[in-house]
């Protein structure tokens, strides 16, 4: 399976740079995974696609303002740090730019010394381990000094931090938003519940690996980064009860999908669990839990495009993307949505 099998042409002007004022007014393409048939709609009409007895599974992770701009204490040279994974004792695994300035022992000051980081080690792929010192509560300091870690293809400044956050974000820990969830408003979720659709929450803290390109020709040689996930007992029960009653489990986003598929046993039951997953879903994968998927339009040659191709078939997905380009849909994080049913 060659990475070029998942390529498509995308005019740069179709990459959405700003979120729409009304989250639920983005466009919605509906793709039948069996026939490849397409329909065009508006996201708020997703409620028409959901049936009583279905279960919508959302990822309640919260994006932290993980991008920090600081300076080396000794030379005042500018340094950018992106928080990736929290370790113990105020130690974080981070991405540093420029990396050559961040040797072990380097001290970096943020916000005139409100936060100070010391590089203590270099780990895989050149990431650094930094130990932070500060007064007060780390999350409050970070909220003051940090910026939302928008993807590299978004060049506009985000006016409102909350627009890169789902309305149901709960647990701090992501370096990127689970973007399929950005289309939901609280009102729309209430209407969905009133229709008799269960809403189950899972947590997967999205890492930077979500933006990393596939650098190998053979897809099977690609190594996925691990991300922390968690499913609570009550939420697992909602999902299993839905399956038992013959309802559909509909994943909101590829992160919810990977969480469910990581936590499923061979009998298609979800168990309450937490841990790290590096699951890589590509064509040929047999889904254990999910029946349908709400997702955005993904980057060419990306692992996310491979995941949706595993669910709906590569030819159907690439034909849908070609149609989306022709119809001037908006792509990527702040773009339009697709419902694969």
Short mmCIF file of C-alpha atoms in Angstrom, two decimals:
data_model
loop_
_atom_site.label_atom_id
_atom_site.label_comp_id
_atom_site.label_asym_id
_atom_site.label_seq_id
_atom_site.Cartn_x
_atom_site.Cartn_y
_atom_site.Cartn_z
CA UNK A 1 0.00 0.00 0.00
CA UNK A 2 1.70 3.17 -1.26
CA UNK A 3 1.30 6.55 0.44
CA UNK A 4 0.65 8.10 -3.01
CA UNK A 5 -2.54 6.01 -3.21
CA UNK A 6 -3.99 8.53 -0.73
CA UNK A 7 -3.07 11.70 -2.60
CA UNK A 8 -5.44 14.27 -4.08
CA UNK A 9 -5.12 17.81 -5.46
CA UNK A 10 -6.25 20.55 -3.09
CA UNK A 11 -6.19 24.24 -4.11
CA UNK A 12 -4.63 26.20 -1.23
CA UNK A 13 -7.53 28.66 -1.05
CA UNK A 14 -9.84 25.84 0.12
CA UNK A 15 -7.89 25.44 3.39
CA UNK A 16 -10.14 27.12 5.98
CA UNK A 17 -8.21 29.76 7.90
CA UNK A 18 -10.97 30.92 10.27
CA UNK A 19 -13.89 29.22 12.04
CA UNK A 20 -17.41 30.17 10.94
CA UNK A 21 -19.36 32.43 13.28
CA UNK A 22 -22.04 29.76 13.77
CA UNK A 23 -20.38 26.40 14.41
CA UNK A 24 -23.28 24.35 13.05
CA UNK A 25 -23.62 26.29 9.77
CA UNK A 26 -20.68 24.55 8.08
CA UNK A 27 -21.49 22.38 5.11
CA UNK A 28 -22.02 18.64 5.45
CA UNK A 29 -21.27 16.03 2.82
CA UNK A 30 -23.02 12.70 3.41
CA UNK A 31 -21.25 9.64 2.00
CA UNK A 32 -22.86 6.20 1.82
CA UNK A 33 -19.97 3.86 2.55
CA UNK A 34 -21.57 0.94 0.69
CA UNK A 35 -22.61 2.64 -2.55
CA UNK A 36 -20.39 5.74 -2.61
CA UNK A 37 -23.48 7.90 -3.13
CA UNK A 38 -23.09 11.55 -2.06
CA UNK A 39 -25.50 14.17 -0.70
CA UNK A 40 -24.90 17.80 0.22
CA UNK A 41 -26.37 19.34 3.35
CA UNK A 42 -25.65 21.71 6.26
CA UNK A 43 -24.19 20.47 9.53
CA UNK A 44 -27.16 21.41 11.73
CA UNK A 45 -29.17 18.90 9.62
CA UNK A 46 -27.03 16.05 11.01
CA UNK A 47 -29.94 15.49 13.39
CA UNK A 48 -31.95 14.13 10.43
CA UNK A 49 -29.27 11.47 9.91
CA UNK A 50 -29.37 10.27 13.53
CA UNK A 51 -32.03 7.82 14.70
CA UNK A 52 -33.55 7.09 18.08
CA UNK A 53 -31.45 4.34 19.68
CA UNK A 54 -28.17 5.49 18.09
CA UNK A 55 -25.20 6.46 20.24
CA UNK A 56 -23.03 9.45 19.38
CA UNK A 57 -19.51 9.14 20.84
CA UNK A 58 -17.66 12.41 21.51
CA UNK A 59 -14.08 13.07 22.64
CA UNK A 60 -14.16 15.42 25.66
CA UNK A 61 -10.45 16.25 25.66
CA UNK A 62 -9.54 19.92 26.12
CA UNK A 63 -6.80 21.65 24.14
CA UNK A 64 -4.22 23.33 26.34
CA UNK A 65 -2.53 26.59 25.22
CA UNK A 66 0.54 24.46 24.57
CA UNK A 67 2.65 26.85 22.47
CA UNK A 68 5.07 28.95 24.52
CA UNK A 69 7.42 31.68 23.31
CA UNK A 70 10.46 32.30 25.49
CA UNK A 71 14.15 33.18 25.50
CA UNK A 72 17.33 31.48 26.65
CA UNK A 73 18.32 32.85 30.06
CA UNK A 74 22.02 33.25 29.16
CA UNK A 75 21.83 34.69 25.62
CA UNK A 76 18.23 35.94 25.30
CA UNK A 77 17.94 33.97 22.03
CA UNK A 78 14.29 33.39 21.10
CA UNK A 79 12.92 29.85 21.56
CA UNK A 80 9.52 28.32 20.80
CA UNK A 81 8.30 25.35 22.84
CA UNK A 82 5.31 23.12 22.14
CA UNK A 83 4.11 20.94 25.04
CA UNK A 84 3.41 17.36 23.92
CA UNK A 85 3.18 14.95 26.87
CA UNK A 86 3.07 15.54 30.59
CA UNK A 87 5.43 13.40 32.67
CA UNK A 88 5.91 13.43 36.46
CA UNK A 89 7.53 16.19 38.59
CA UNK A 90 6.61 19.11 36.28
CA UNK A 91 8.48 17.46 33.41
CA UNK A 92 7.03 17.68 29.89
CA UNK A 93 8.09 16.13 26.61
CA UNK A 94 8.23 19.05 24.19
CA UNK A 95 9.09 20.08 20.66
CA UNK A 96 11.62 22.94 20.59
CA UNK A 97 12.40 25.37 17.75
CA UNK A 98 15.25 25.89 17.03
CA UNK A 99 16.33 22.58 18.57
CA UNK A 100 20.06 23.21 18.30
CA UNK A 101 19.76 25.96 20.93
CA UNK A 102 18.17 23.59 23.44
CA UNK A 103 20.95 21.35 24.72
CA UNK A 104 20.61 19.65 28.14
CA UNK A 105 21.18 22.24 30.86
CA UNK A 106 19.68 25.10 28.81
CA UNK A 107 17.37 27.38 30.82
CA UNK A 108 14.46 29.08 29.06
CA UNK A 109 12.43 31.95 30.51
CA UNK A 110 8.79 32.59 29.60
CA UNK A 111 6.79 35.69 30.51
CA UNK A 112 9.74 37.48 32.14
CA UNK A 113 10.47 34.56 34.44
CA UNK A 114 6.90 33.67 35.45
CA UNK A 115 7.73 30.24 34.04
CA UNK A 116 11.24 28.81 33.69
CA UNK A 117 12.10 25.57 31.92
CA UNK A 118 15.33 23.57 32.11
CA UNK A 119 16.17 21.10 29.34
CA UNK A 120 17.07 17.83 31.06
CA UNK A 121 17.24 15.33 28.19
CA UNK A 122 16.88 14.71 24.44
CA UNK A 123 14.52 11.85 23.54
CA UNK A 124 13.24 10.21 20.34
CA UNK A 125 12.94 12.31 17.17
CA UNK A 126 14.82 15.16 18.84
CA UNK A 127 12.04 16.01 21.31
CA UNK A 128 13.24 17.47 24.62
CA UNK A 129 12.32 16.80 28.22
CA UNK A 130 11.92 20.10 30.07
CA UNK A 131 11.38 20.53 33.81
CA UNK A 132 9.35 23.65 34.65
CA UNK A 133 9.44 25.82 37.75
CA UNK A 134 6.83 28.48 38.58
CA UNK A 135 4.80 30.05 41.38
CA UNK A 136 1.15 29.02 41.80
CA UNK A 137 -0.82 26.63 39.59
CA UNK A 138 0.73 25.43 36.34
CA UNK A 139 -2.55 25.50 34.37
CA UNK A 140 -3.17 29.14 35.35
CA UNK A 141 0.37 30.15 34.36
CA UNK A 142 -0.01 28.32 31.06
CA UNK A 143 -3.37 29.93 30.40
CA UNK A 144 -1.75 33.35 30.81
CA UNK A 145 1.42 32.71 28.78
CA UNK A 146 0.53 30.00 26.27
CA UNK A 147 -1.09 30.18 22.87
CA UNK A 148 -3.37 27.66 21.15
CA UNK A 149 -1.22 25.30 19.08
CA UNK A 150 -2.97 25.79 15.76
CA UNK A 151 -1.95 23.44 12.94
CA UNK A 152 0.85 24.66 10.62
CA UNK A 153 -1.56 25.13 7.69
CA UNK A 154 -3.53 27.79 9.62
CA UNK A 155 -1.70 31.09 9.21
CA UNK A 156 -4.34 33.45 10.64
CA UNK A 157 -4.28 34.46 14.30
CA UNK A 158 -7.19 33.01 16.29
CA UNK A 159 -9.21 35.85 17.87
CA UNK A 160 -11.06 33.67 20.40
CA UNK A 161 -9.20 30.74 22.04
CA UNK A 162 -12.50 28.92 22.61
CA UNK A 163 -13.11 28.50 18.89
CA UNK A 164 -10.37 25.84 18.80
CA UNK A 165 -12.21 24.02 21.58
CA UNK A 166 -15.34 21.86 21.44
CA UNK A 167 -18.33 23.02 23.51
CA UNK A 168 -18.02 19.82 25.57
CA UNK A 169 -14.24 19.98 26.22
CA UNK A 170 -13.59 18.81 29.79
CA UNK A 171 -10.17 17.25 30.48
CA UNK A 172 -6.96 19.22 29.78
CA UNK A 173 -4.33 17.44 27.74
CA UNK A 174 -4.49 17.89 23.94
CA UNK A 175 -1.99 19.60 21.64
CA UNK A 176 -4.69 19.70 18.94
CA UNK A 177 -8.49 19.83 18.85
CA UNK A 178 -10.67 16.84 17.92
CA UNK A 179 -11.93 18.98 15.06
CA UNK A 180 -15.03 17.01 13.98
CA UNK A 181 -16.55 18.10 17.31
CA UNK A 182 -16.08 21.81 16.55
CA UNK A 183 -19.31 21.79 14.48
CA UNK A 184 -21.57 21.03 17.45
CA UNK A 185 -23.34 23.65 19.53
CA UNK A 186 -24.87 22.96 22.95
CA UNK A 187 -28.34 23.54 21.45
CA UNK A 188 -27.76 20.98 18.68
CA UNK A 189 -26.53 18.39 21.20
CA UNK A 190 -29.65 18.98 23.32
CA UNK A 191 -31.88 18.46 20.25
CA UNK A 192 -30.02 15.24 19.43
CA UNK A 193 -30.55 13.90 22.97
CA UNK A 194 -34.24 14.85 22.85
CA UNK A 195 -34.55 12.70 19.72
CA UNK A 196 -33.54 9.64 21.78
CA UNK A 197 -29.90 9.48 20.72
CA UNK A 198 -27.48 8.61 23.53
CA UNK A 199 -24.31 10.71 23.86
CA UNK A 200 -21.29 8.89 25.27
CA UNK A 201 -18.01 10.60 26.16
CA UNK A 202 -14.52 9.19 25.79
CA UNK A 203 -11.18 10.95 26.24
CA UNK A 204 -8.20 10.86 23.92
CA UNK A 205 -5.53 13.53 24.31
CA UNK A 206 -4.55 14.40 20.75
CA UNK A 207 -0.81 14.59 20.19
CA UNK A 208 1.26 16.33 17.54
CA UNK A 209 1.48 13.05 15.62
CA UNK A 210 -1.88 14.03 14.15
CA UNK A 211 -0.05 16.62 11.97
CA UNK A 212 3.04 14.55 11.22
CA UNK A 213 3.28 13.57 7.56
CA UNK A 214 3.72 9.94 6.51
CA UNK A 215 7.37 9.93 5.43
CA UNK A 216 7.60 6.33 4.21
CA UNK A 217 6.46 5.13 0.79
CA UNK A 218 5.02 1.91 2.16
CA UNK A 219 2.12 2.85 4.46
CA UNK A 220 2.65 -0.28 6.56
CA UNK A 221 6.08 0.98 7.67
CA UNK A 222 4.63 4.16 9.24
CA UNK A 223 4.92 4.38 13.03
CA UNK A 224 2.05 6.09 14.89
CA UNK A 225 2.76 8.16 18.00
CA UNK A 226 1.07 6.97 21.18
CA UNK A 227 -1.68 9.03 22.80
CA UNK A 228 -3.39 8.69 26.18
CA UNK A 229 -7.05 7.59 26.22
CA UNK A 230 -9.68 6.82 28.84
CA UNK A 231 -13.20 5.33 28.85
CA UNK A 232 -15.29 5.31 32.03
CA UNK A 233 -17.62 2.46 33.04
CA UNK A 234 -20.88 4.37 32.51
CA UNK A 235 -19.83 5.48 29.02
CA UNK A 236 -18.72 1.97 28.00
CA UNK A 237 -22.14 0.72 29.14
CA UNK A 238 -23.99 3.25 26.93
CA UNK A 239 -22.01 2.05 23.90
CA UNK A 240 -22.44 -1.66 24.64
CA UNK A 241 -26.16 -1.22 25.38
CA UNK A 242 -26.58 0.52 22.02
CA UNK A 243 -24.90 -2.40 20.24
CA UNK A 244 -27.04 -4.92 22.14
CA UNK A 245 -30.22 -3.09 21.14
CA UNK A 246 -29.22 -2.96 17.47
CA UNK A 247 -28.52 0.78 17.39
CA UNK A 248 -25.60 2.40 15.57
CA UNK A 249 -22.44 3.65 17.26
CA UNK A 250 -21.49 6.88 15.52
CA UNK A 251 -18.06 8.27 16.23
CA UNK A 252 -17.54 12.02 16.26
CA UNK A 253 -14.07 12.27 14.78
CA UNK A 254 -11.14 9.99 14.13
CA UNK A 255 -9.94 10.39 17.74
CA UNK A 256 -13.16 8.94 19.19
CA UNK A 257 -12.97 6.20 16.56
CA UNK A 258 -9.40 5.24 17.50
CA UNK A 259 -10.31 5.29 21.19
CA UNK A 260 -13.25 2.92 20.70
CA UNK A 261 -11.33 0.57 18.43
CA UNK A 262 -8.42 0.51 20.92
CA UNK A 263 -10.72 -0.35 23.83
CA UNK A 264 -12.76 -3.01 22.02
CA UNK A 265 -12.33 -6.73 22.56
CA UNK A 266 -12.61 -9.39 19.85
CA UNK A 267 -16.36 -9.72 20.55
CA UNK A 268 -17.00 -6.06 19.77
CA UNK A 269 -17.49 -4.99 23.39
CA UNK A 270 -15.99 -1.79 24.77
CA UNK A 271 -14.42 -2.08 28.20
CA UNK A 272 -13.80 0.71 30.69
CA UNK A 273 -10.05 1.28 30.55
CA UNK A 274 -7.27 3.82 30.24
CA UNK A 275 -3.82 3.69 28.73
CA UNK A 276 -1.83 4.57 25.64
CA UNK A 277 -2.78 3.74 22.07
CA UNK A 278 -0.80 3.86 18.84
CA UNK A 279 -3.50 2.14 16.77
CA UNK A 280 -3.08 2.73 13.04
CA UNK A 281 -6.22 2.17 10.99
CA UNK A 282 -5.84 1.81 7.22
CA UNK A 283 -7.72 -0.07 4.46
CA UNK A 284 -8.13 -3.73 5.31
CA UNK A 285 -8.88 -2.97 8.97
CA UNK A 286 -12.08 -4.57 10.27
CA UNK A 287 -13.98 -2.21 12.57
CA UNK A 288 -15.14 -3.78 15.82
CA UNK A 289 -17.38 -1.01 17.18
CA UNK A 290 -18.14 1.96 14.98
CA UNK A 291 -20.89 1.92 12.36
CA UNK A 292 -20.65 5.51 11.13
CA UNK A 293 -18.32 8.50 11.42
CA UNK A 294 -18.61 12.28 11.51
CA UNK A 295 -15.31 13.77 10.38
CA UNK A 296 -13.65 16.71 8.63
CA UNK A 297 -11.78 16.71 5.30
CA UNK A 298 -8.21 15.57 5.89
CA UNK A 299 -4.77 16.27 4.47
CA UNK A 300 -3.55 14.38 1.39
CA UNK A 301 -1.43 11.30 2.21
CA UNK A 302 -2.36 11.53 5.92
CA UNK A 303 -3.11 8.72 8.39
CA UNK A 304 -6.56 10.32 8.92
CA UNK A 305 -7.39 9.98 5.22
CA UNK A 306 -6.28 6.34 5.48
CA UNK A 307 -8.64 5.80 8.44
CA UNK A 308 -11.70 7.14 6.59
CA UNK A 309 -10.66 5.08 3.54
CA UNK A 310 -10.65 1.98 5.77
CA UNK A 311 -14.27 2.71 6.69
CA UNK A 312 -15.72 3.83 3.35
CA UNK A 313 -13.29 2.47 0.74
CA UNK A 314 -10.44 4.45 -0.83
CA UNK A 315 -12.19 4.92 -4.19
CA UNK A 316 -15.38 6.23 -2.56
CA UNK A 317 -13.42 8.61 -0.32
CA UNK A 318 -11.21 10.01 -3.09
CA UNK A 319 -14.27 10.50 -5.32
CA UNK A 320 -15.98 12.35 -2.46
CA UNK A 321 -12.90 14.56 -1.97
CA UNK A 322 -12.80 15.33 -5.69
CA UNK A 323 -16.46 16.39 -5.46
CA UNK A 324 -15.70 18.48 -2.34
CA UNK A 325 -12.94 20.35 -4.23
CA UNK A 326 -15.27 20.92 -7.19
CA UNK A 327 -18.04 22.19 -4.88
CA UNK A 328 -15.58 24.45 -3.00
CA UNK A 329 -15.95 22.83 0.41
CA UNK A 330 -13.68 24.19 3.15
CA UNK A 331 -10.92 21.78 4.24
CA UNK A 332 -9.08 20.75 7.42
CA UNK A 333 -9.49 21.87 11.05
CA UNK A 334 -11.84 24.86 10.59
CA UNK A 335 -13.41 23.39 7.46
CA UNK A 336 -16.62 21.58 6.59
CA UNK A 337 -17.75 18.12 7.71
CA UNK A 338 -18.49 14.70 6.26
CA UNK A 339 -20.86 12.05 7.58
CA UNK A 340 -19.90 8.53 6.53
CA UNK A 341 -22.92 6.30 7.09
#
